Coordinates of C-alpha atoms (C1' of nucleotides) in Angstrom, one line a residue:
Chain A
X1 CA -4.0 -6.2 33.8
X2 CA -4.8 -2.3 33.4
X3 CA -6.6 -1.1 30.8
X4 CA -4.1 0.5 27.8
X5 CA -4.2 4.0 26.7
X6 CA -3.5 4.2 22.9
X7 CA -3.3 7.2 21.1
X8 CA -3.9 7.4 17.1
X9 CA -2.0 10.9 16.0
X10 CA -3.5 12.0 12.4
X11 CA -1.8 14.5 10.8
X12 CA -4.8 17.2 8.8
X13 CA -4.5 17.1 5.1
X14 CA -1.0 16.4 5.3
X15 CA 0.5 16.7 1.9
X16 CA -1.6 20.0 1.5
X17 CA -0.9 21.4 4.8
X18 CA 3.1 20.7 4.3
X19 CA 2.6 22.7 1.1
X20 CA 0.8 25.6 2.5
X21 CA 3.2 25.7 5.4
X22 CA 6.2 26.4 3.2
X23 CA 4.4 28.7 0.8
X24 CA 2.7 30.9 3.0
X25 CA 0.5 32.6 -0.1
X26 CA -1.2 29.0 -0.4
X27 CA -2.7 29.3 2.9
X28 CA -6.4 30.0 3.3
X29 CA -6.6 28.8 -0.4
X30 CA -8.4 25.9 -1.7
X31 CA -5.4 23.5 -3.1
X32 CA -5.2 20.0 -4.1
X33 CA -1.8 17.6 -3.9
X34 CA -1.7 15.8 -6.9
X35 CA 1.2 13.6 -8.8
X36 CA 1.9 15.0 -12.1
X37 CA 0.6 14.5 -15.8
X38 CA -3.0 14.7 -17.4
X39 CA -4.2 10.8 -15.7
X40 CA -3.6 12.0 -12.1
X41 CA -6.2 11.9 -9.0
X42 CA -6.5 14.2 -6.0
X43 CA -4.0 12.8 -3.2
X44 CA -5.0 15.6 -0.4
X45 CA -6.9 18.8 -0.7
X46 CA -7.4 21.6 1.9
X47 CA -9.9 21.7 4.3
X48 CA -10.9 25.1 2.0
X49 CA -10.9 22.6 -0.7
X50 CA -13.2 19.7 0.5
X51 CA -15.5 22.8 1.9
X52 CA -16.3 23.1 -1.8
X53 CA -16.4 19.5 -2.5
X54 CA -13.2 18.0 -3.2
X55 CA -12.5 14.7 -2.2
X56 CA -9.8 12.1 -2.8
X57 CA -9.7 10.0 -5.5
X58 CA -11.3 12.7 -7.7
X59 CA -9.8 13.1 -11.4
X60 CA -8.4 16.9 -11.7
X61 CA -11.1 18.1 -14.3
X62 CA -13.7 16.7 -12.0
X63 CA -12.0 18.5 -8.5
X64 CA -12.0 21.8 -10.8
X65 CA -15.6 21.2 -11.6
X66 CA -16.3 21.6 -8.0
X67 CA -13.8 24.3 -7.4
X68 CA -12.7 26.3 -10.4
X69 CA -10.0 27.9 -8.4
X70 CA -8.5 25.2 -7.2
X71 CA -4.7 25.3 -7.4
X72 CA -3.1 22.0 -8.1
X73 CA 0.0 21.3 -6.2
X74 CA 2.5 18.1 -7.4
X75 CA 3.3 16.0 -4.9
X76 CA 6.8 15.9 -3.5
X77 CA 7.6 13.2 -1.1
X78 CA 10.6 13.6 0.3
X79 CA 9.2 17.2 1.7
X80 CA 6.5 14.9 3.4
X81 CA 9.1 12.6 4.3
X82 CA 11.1 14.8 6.1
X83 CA 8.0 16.4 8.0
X84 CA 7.2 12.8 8.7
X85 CA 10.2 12.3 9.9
X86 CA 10.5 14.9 12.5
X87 CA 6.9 14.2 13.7
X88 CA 7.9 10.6 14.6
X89 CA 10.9 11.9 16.5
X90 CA 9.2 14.4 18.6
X91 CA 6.1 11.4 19.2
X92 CA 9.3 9.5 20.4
X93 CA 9.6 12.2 23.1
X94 CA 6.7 10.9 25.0
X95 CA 7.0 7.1 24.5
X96 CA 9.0 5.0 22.7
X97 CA 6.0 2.4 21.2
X98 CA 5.1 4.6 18.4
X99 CA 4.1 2.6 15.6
X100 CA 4.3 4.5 12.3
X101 CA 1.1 3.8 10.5
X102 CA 1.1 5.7 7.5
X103 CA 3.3 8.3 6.5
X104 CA 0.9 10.9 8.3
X105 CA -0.2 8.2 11.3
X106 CA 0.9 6.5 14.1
X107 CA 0.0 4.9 17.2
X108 CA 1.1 5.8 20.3
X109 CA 0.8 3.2 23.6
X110 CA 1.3 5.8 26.7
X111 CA -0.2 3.4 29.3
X112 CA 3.4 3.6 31.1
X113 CA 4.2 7.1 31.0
X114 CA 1.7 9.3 32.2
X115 CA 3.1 9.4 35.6
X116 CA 6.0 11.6 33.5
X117 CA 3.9 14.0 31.2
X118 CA 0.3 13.4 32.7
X119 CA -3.2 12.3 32.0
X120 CA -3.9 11.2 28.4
X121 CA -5.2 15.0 27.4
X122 CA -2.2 16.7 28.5
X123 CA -0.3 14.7 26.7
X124 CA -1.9 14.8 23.9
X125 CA -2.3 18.4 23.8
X126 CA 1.5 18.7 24.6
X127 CA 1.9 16.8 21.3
X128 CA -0.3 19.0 19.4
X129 CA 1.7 22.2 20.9
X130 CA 4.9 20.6 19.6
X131 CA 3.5 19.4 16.2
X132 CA 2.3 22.9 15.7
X133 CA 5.1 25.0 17.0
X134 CA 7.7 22.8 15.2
X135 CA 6.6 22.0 12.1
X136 CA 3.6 24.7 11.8
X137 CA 1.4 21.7 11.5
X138 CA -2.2 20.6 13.4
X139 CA -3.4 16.9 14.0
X140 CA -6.2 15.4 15.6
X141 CA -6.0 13.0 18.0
X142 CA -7.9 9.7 19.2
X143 CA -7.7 8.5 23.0
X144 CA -8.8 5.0 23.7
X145 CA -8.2 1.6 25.4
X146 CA -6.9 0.1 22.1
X147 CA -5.8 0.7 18.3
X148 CA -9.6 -0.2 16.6
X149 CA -11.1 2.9 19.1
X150 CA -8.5 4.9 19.0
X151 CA -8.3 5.6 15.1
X152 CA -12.2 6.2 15.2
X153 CA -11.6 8.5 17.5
X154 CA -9.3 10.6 15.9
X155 CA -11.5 10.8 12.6
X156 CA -14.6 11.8 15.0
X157 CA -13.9 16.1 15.3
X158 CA -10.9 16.4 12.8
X159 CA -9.1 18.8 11.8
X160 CA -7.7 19.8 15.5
X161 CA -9.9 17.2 17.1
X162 CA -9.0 15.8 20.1
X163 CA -11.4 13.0 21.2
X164 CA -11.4 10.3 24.1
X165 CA -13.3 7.3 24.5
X166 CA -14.0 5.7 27.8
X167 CA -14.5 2.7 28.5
X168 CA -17.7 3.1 30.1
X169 CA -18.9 5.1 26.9
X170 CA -18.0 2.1 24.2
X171 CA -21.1 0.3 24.1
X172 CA -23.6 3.7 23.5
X173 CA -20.7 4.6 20.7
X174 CA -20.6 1.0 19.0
X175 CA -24.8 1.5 18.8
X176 CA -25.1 4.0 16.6
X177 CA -22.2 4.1 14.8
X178 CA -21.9 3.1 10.9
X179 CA -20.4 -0.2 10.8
X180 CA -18.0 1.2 8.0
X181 CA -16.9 3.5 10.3
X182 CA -14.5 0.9 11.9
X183 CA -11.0 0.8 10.1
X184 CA -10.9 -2.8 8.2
X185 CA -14.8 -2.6 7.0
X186 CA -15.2 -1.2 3.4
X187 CA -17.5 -1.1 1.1
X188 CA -18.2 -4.6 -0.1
X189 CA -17.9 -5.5 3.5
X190 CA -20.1 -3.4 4.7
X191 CA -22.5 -4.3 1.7
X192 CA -22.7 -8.3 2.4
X193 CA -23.1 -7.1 6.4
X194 CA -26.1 -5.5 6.1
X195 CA -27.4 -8.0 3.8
X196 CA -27.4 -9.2 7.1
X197 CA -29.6 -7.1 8.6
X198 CA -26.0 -5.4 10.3
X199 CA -26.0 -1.9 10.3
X200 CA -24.3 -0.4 13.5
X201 CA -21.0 -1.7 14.8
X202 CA -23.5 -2.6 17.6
X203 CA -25.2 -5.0 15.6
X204 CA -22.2 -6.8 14.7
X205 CA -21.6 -7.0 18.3
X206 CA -24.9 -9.1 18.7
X207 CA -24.9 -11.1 15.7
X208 CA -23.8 -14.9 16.2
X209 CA -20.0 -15.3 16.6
X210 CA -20.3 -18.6 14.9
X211 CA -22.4 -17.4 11.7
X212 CA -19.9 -14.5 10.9
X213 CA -17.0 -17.6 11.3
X214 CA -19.3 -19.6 9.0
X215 CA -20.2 -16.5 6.1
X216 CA -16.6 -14.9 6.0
X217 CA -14.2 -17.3 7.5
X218 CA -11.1 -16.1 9.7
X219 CA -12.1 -12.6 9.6
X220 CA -15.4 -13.6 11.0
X221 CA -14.1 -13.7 14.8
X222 CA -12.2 -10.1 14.0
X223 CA -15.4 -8.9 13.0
X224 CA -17.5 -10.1 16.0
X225 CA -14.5 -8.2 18.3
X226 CA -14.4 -5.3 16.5
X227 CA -18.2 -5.0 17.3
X228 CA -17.9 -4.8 20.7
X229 CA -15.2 -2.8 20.1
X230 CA -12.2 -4.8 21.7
X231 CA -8.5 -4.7 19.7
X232 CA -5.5 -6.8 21.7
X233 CA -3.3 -5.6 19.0
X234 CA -0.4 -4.2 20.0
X235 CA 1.0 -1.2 19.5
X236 CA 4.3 -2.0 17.4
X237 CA 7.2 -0.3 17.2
X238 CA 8.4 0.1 13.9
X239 CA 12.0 -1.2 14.8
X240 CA 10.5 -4.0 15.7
X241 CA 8.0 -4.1 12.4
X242 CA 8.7 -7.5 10.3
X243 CA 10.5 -7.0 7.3
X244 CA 8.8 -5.7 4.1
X245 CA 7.2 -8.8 2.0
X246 CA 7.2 -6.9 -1.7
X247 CA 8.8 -4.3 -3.3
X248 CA 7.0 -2.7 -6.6
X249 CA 6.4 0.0 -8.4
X250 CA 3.6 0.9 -11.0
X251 CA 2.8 3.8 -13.5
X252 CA -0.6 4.9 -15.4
X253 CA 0.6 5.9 -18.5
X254 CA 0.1 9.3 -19.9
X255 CA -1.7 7.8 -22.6
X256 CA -2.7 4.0 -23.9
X257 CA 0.2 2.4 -25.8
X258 CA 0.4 -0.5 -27.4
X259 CA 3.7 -1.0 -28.9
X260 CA 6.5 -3.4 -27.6
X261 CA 9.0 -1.1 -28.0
X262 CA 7.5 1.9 -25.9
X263 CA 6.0 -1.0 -23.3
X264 CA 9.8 -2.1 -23.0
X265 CA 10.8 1.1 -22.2
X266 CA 8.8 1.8 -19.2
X267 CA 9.1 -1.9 -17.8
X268 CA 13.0 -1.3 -18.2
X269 CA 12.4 2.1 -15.9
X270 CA 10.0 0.0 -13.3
X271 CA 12.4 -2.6 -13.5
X272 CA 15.3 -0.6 -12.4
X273 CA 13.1 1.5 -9.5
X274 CA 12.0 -2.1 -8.1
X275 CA 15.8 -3.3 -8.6
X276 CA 17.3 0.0 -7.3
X277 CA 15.4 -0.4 -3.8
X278 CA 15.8 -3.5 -3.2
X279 CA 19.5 -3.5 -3.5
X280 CA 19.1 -0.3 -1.1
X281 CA 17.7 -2.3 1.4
X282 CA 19.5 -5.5 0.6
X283 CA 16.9 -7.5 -0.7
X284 CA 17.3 -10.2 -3.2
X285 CA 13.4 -12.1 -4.3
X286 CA 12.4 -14.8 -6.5
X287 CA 9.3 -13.9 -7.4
X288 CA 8.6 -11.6 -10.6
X289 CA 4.8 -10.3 -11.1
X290 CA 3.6 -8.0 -13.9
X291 CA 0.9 -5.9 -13.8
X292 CA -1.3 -5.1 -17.3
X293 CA -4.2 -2.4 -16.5
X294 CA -5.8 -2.4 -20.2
X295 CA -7.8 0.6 -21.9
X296 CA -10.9 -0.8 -20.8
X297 CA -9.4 -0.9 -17.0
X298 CA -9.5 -4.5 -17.1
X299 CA -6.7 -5.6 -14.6
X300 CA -4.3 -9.1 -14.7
X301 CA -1.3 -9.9 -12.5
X302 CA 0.6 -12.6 -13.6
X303 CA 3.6 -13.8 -11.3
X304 CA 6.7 -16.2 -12.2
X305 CA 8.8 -18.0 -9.7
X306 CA 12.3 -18.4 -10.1
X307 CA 15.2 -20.8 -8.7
X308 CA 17.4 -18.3 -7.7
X309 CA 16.9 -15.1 -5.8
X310 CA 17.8 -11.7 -7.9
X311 CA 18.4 -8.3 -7.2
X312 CA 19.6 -6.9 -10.4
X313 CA 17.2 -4.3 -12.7
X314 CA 18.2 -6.4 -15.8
X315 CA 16.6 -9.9 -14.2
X316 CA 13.6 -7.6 -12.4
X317 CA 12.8 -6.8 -16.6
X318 CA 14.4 -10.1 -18.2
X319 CA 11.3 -11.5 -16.2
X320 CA 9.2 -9.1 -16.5
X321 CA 9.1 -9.0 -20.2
X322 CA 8.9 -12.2 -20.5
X323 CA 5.9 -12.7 -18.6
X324 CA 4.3 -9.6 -21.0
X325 CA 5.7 -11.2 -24.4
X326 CA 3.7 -14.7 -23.0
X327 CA 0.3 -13.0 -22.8
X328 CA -1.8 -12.4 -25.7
X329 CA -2.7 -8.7 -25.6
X330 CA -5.7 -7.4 -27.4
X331 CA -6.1 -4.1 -26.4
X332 CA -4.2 -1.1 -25.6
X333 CA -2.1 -0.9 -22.2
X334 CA -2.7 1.6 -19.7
X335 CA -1.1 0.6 -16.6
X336 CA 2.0 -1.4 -16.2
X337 CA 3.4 -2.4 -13.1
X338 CA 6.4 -4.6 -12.0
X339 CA 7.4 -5.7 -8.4
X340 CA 8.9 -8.5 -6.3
X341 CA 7.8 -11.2 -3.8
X342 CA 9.3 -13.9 -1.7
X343 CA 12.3 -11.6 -0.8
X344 CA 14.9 -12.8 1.7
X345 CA 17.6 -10.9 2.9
X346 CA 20.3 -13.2 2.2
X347 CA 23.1 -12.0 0.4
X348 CA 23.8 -14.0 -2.9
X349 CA 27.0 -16.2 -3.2
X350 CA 28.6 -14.4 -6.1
X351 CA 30.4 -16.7 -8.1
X352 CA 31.2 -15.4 -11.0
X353 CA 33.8 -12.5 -11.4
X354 CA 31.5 -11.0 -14.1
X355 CA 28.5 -11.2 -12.0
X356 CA 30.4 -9.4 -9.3
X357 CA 31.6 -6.8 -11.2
X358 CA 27.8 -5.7 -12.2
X359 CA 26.9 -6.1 -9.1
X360 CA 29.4 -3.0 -8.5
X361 CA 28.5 -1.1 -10.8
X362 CA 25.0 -1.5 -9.9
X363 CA 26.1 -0.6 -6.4
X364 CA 27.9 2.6 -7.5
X365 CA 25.0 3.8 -9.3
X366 CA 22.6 3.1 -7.1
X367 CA 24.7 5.2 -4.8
X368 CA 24.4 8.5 -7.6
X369 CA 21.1 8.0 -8.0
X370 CA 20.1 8.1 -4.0
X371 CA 21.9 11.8 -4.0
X372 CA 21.2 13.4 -7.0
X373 CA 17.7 11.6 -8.1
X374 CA 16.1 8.9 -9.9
X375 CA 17.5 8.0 -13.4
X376 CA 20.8 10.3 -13.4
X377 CA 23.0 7.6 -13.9
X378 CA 21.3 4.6 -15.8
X379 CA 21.9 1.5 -18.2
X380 CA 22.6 2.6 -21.9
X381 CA 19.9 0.3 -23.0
X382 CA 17.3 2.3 -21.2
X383 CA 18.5 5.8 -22.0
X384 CA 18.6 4.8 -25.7
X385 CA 15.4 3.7 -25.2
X386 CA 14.1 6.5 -23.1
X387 CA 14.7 9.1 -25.8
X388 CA 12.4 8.0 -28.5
X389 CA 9.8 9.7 -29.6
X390 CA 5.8 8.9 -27.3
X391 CA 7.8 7.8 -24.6
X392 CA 6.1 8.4 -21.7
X393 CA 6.4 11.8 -20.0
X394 CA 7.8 11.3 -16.3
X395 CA 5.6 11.7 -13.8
X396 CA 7.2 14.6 -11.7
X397 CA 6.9 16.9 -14.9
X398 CA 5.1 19.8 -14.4
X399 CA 2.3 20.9 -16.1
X400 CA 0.7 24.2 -16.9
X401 CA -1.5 25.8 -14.2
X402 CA 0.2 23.9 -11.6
X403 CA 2.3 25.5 -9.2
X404 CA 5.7 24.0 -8.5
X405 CA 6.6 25.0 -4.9
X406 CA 10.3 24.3 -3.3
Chain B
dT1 C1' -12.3 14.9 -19.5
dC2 C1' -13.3 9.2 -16.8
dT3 C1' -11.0 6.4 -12.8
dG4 C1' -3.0 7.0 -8.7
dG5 C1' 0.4 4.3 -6.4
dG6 C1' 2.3 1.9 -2.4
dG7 C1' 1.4 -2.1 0.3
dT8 C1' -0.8 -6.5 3.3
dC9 C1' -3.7 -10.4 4.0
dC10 C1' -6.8 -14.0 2.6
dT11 C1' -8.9 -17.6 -0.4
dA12 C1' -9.3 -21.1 -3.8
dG13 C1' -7.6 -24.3 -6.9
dG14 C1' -3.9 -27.1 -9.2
dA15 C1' 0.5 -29.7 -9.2
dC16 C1' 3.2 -32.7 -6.9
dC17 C1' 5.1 -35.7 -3.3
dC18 C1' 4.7 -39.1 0.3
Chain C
dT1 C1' -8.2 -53.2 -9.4
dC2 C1' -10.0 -49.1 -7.0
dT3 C1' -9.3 -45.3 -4.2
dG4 C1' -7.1 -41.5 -0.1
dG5 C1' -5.5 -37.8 2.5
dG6 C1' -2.0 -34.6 4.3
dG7 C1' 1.3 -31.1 3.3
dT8 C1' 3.8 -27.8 0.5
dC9 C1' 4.4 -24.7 -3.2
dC10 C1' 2.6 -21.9 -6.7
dT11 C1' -0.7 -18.8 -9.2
dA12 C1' -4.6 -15.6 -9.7
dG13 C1' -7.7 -12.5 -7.8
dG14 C1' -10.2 -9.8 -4.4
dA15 C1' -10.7 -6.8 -0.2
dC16 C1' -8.7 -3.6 2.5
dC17 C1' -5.7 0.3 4.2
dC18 C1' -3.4 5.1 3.5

DNA sequence: TCTGGGGTCCTAGGACCC
DNA sequence: TCTGGGGTCCTAGGACCC
């Protein structure tokens, strides 16, 4: 068998390069995507940004310590969507295993059609021409025998990088290269590894096959592979991706709350987000878990399995709630977060006319609310609820000295 | 002025059945 | 009267990714 060529396309500070492209006095300027309200983090920055030390993750007061004239920007997916979108299409141009990684990554395997467009570069730079010249954006791109290689090499020169990794060149790469370098080794990975004495990728390489097995299980022969550097994974298309496993959603409050009443309010809200997609993409699931982040960031999930499968927002927060009202809270709640598991696709047998008719009018609604936005058209129980007074702010709502762009 | 939101996969232990 | 193992389903939590 030939070797593969796998490219890894990574878009450069998406979010905040989608935002300076459509307002062009952003550009040059140190900015920072962020969702909305005071508990937010830094989703992407500028590359003017992280000159000055802004990173991801970082709360806003703490970015603007680094950068006082930092402009905040609030996030708005379906303008990254859409660039997304049209990035995949024109990577479908050159092959048609792309496999959509992230919403600003994919995988390319163009083993079969360079004899069409030409070596690996040219390709690649034809893809960077197009990215640019269509959608005013730059990526960087990683050339390599497989998926594991690739992805490092696209993070090795970014932004505008192009890097290609030979085969021949692997094993001096793998030597001095950070183990946590290679996608699937964090932190706490990398910490027990080098308790090891395993430093480099190369040293995981060397290290005994059968002690990794024996200190960290299954993953143990993954991590002896991805030390020499060698990923069979294939690249996967993502009309052939299996189906989604869970569906959730989850909010950090604007501030800690600990009454029923406002805690109802915004499971009723997560409830009917969860319940909304999953009747969108014709999921019904069985499995309710709630999320409780507390003031003192202590975290709990706690899960309940049903007999029947559901799909409506009023079962998604029947559940829900009553998994909250059977814990014993003793402090304040700053997350809450509701999703489903053990989805099938199956459509219920409806078999009561009453049941059907919700499910309509469920239907309907969810059909208002994909075109003119989340929460136009909702259950009276929620909107009653939704208007009292310390309900929580939603998150799109902008705030002073943020800009709000489109 | 602390610390987002969307997922996947894996492990370990308990209940229960055969 | 003492003692068992396999398999499945479920829950809770942790590590990892973007």
């Amino acid at each position: 068998m030939t070797d593969r060529i796998i490219l890894h396309v990574d878009l450069d500070a998406f979010f905040a390069s989608v935002e300076q492209r459509i307002n062009p006095t952003l550009r040059g300027k140190a900015i920072a995507v962020s969702g909305g309200g005071k508990r937010t983090v830094v989703v992407t920055s500028s590359y003017e940004a992280r000159a000055r030390g802004v990173k991801t993750g970082m709360t806003i007061h703490e970015a603007r310590r680094h950068c006082p004239e930092l402009i905040f920007i609030i996030g708005n997916n379906n303008k990254y969507i859409d660039s997304s979108v049209k990035i995949i299409t024109i990577l479908e141009d050159f092959t048609p295993l792309v496999e959509v990684f992230s919403i600003d990554e994919a995988f390319l395997d163009i083993t079969a059609c360079q004899r069409l467009f030409g070596s690996p570069e040219i390709i690649a730079r034809l893809i960077k021409r197009r990215i640019k010249g269509e959608l005013g954006l730059t990526c960087s791109i990683g050339i390599a025998p497989n998926k594991l290689l690739a992805k490092l090499a696209s993070g090795m020169e970014k932004p505008e990088g192009l890097v290609m990794i030979r085969p021949e060149e692997i094993e001096n790469l793998l030597d001095r290269l950070p183990v946590e370098k290679l996608c699937g080794i964090g932190d706490k990975l990398a910490k027990h590894l080098s308790l090891l004495g395993i430093r480099s990728a190369g040293d995981l390489g060397r290290f005994p096959e059968g002690t990794l097995t024996k200190r960290f299980g299954v993953i143990g022969h993954t991590l002896h592979l991805m030390g020499l550097g060698i990923d069979e994974n294939p690249v996967v298309p993502y009309q052939r991706e299996p189906e989604a496993k869970s569906v959730g959603h989850s909010t950090t409050l604007e501030r800690d709350i600990s009454s029923e009443h406002q805690i109802a309010s915004v499971l009723w809200r997560l409830s009917e987000m969860v319940g909304r997609r999953m009747r969108r993409e014709r999921f019904s699931g069985r499995t309710i878990a709630l999320t409780v982040r507390y003031e003192d960031f202590f975290t709990l999930t706690k899960r309940r399995t049903l007999v029947r499968y559901i799909e409506g927002s009023q079962e998604i927060f029947e559940g829900a709630w009553g998994i909250f009202q059977s814990i014993v809270h003793r402090k304040a709640v700053r997350l809450l977060g509701v999703s489903v598991t053990n989805l099938s696709h199956c459509q219920q047998l409806l078999l009561f006319e009453e049941e059907s008719k919700k499910l309509r009018i469920t239907r309907a609604m969810d059909r208002i609310n994909d075109r003119w936005g989340e929460f136009t058209v909702t259950w009276a129980g929620l909107l009653d609820r939704s208007r009292g007074k310390g309900i929580i702010s939603p998150s799109w709502r902008p705030e002073e000295n943020q800009i709000l762009t489109g």
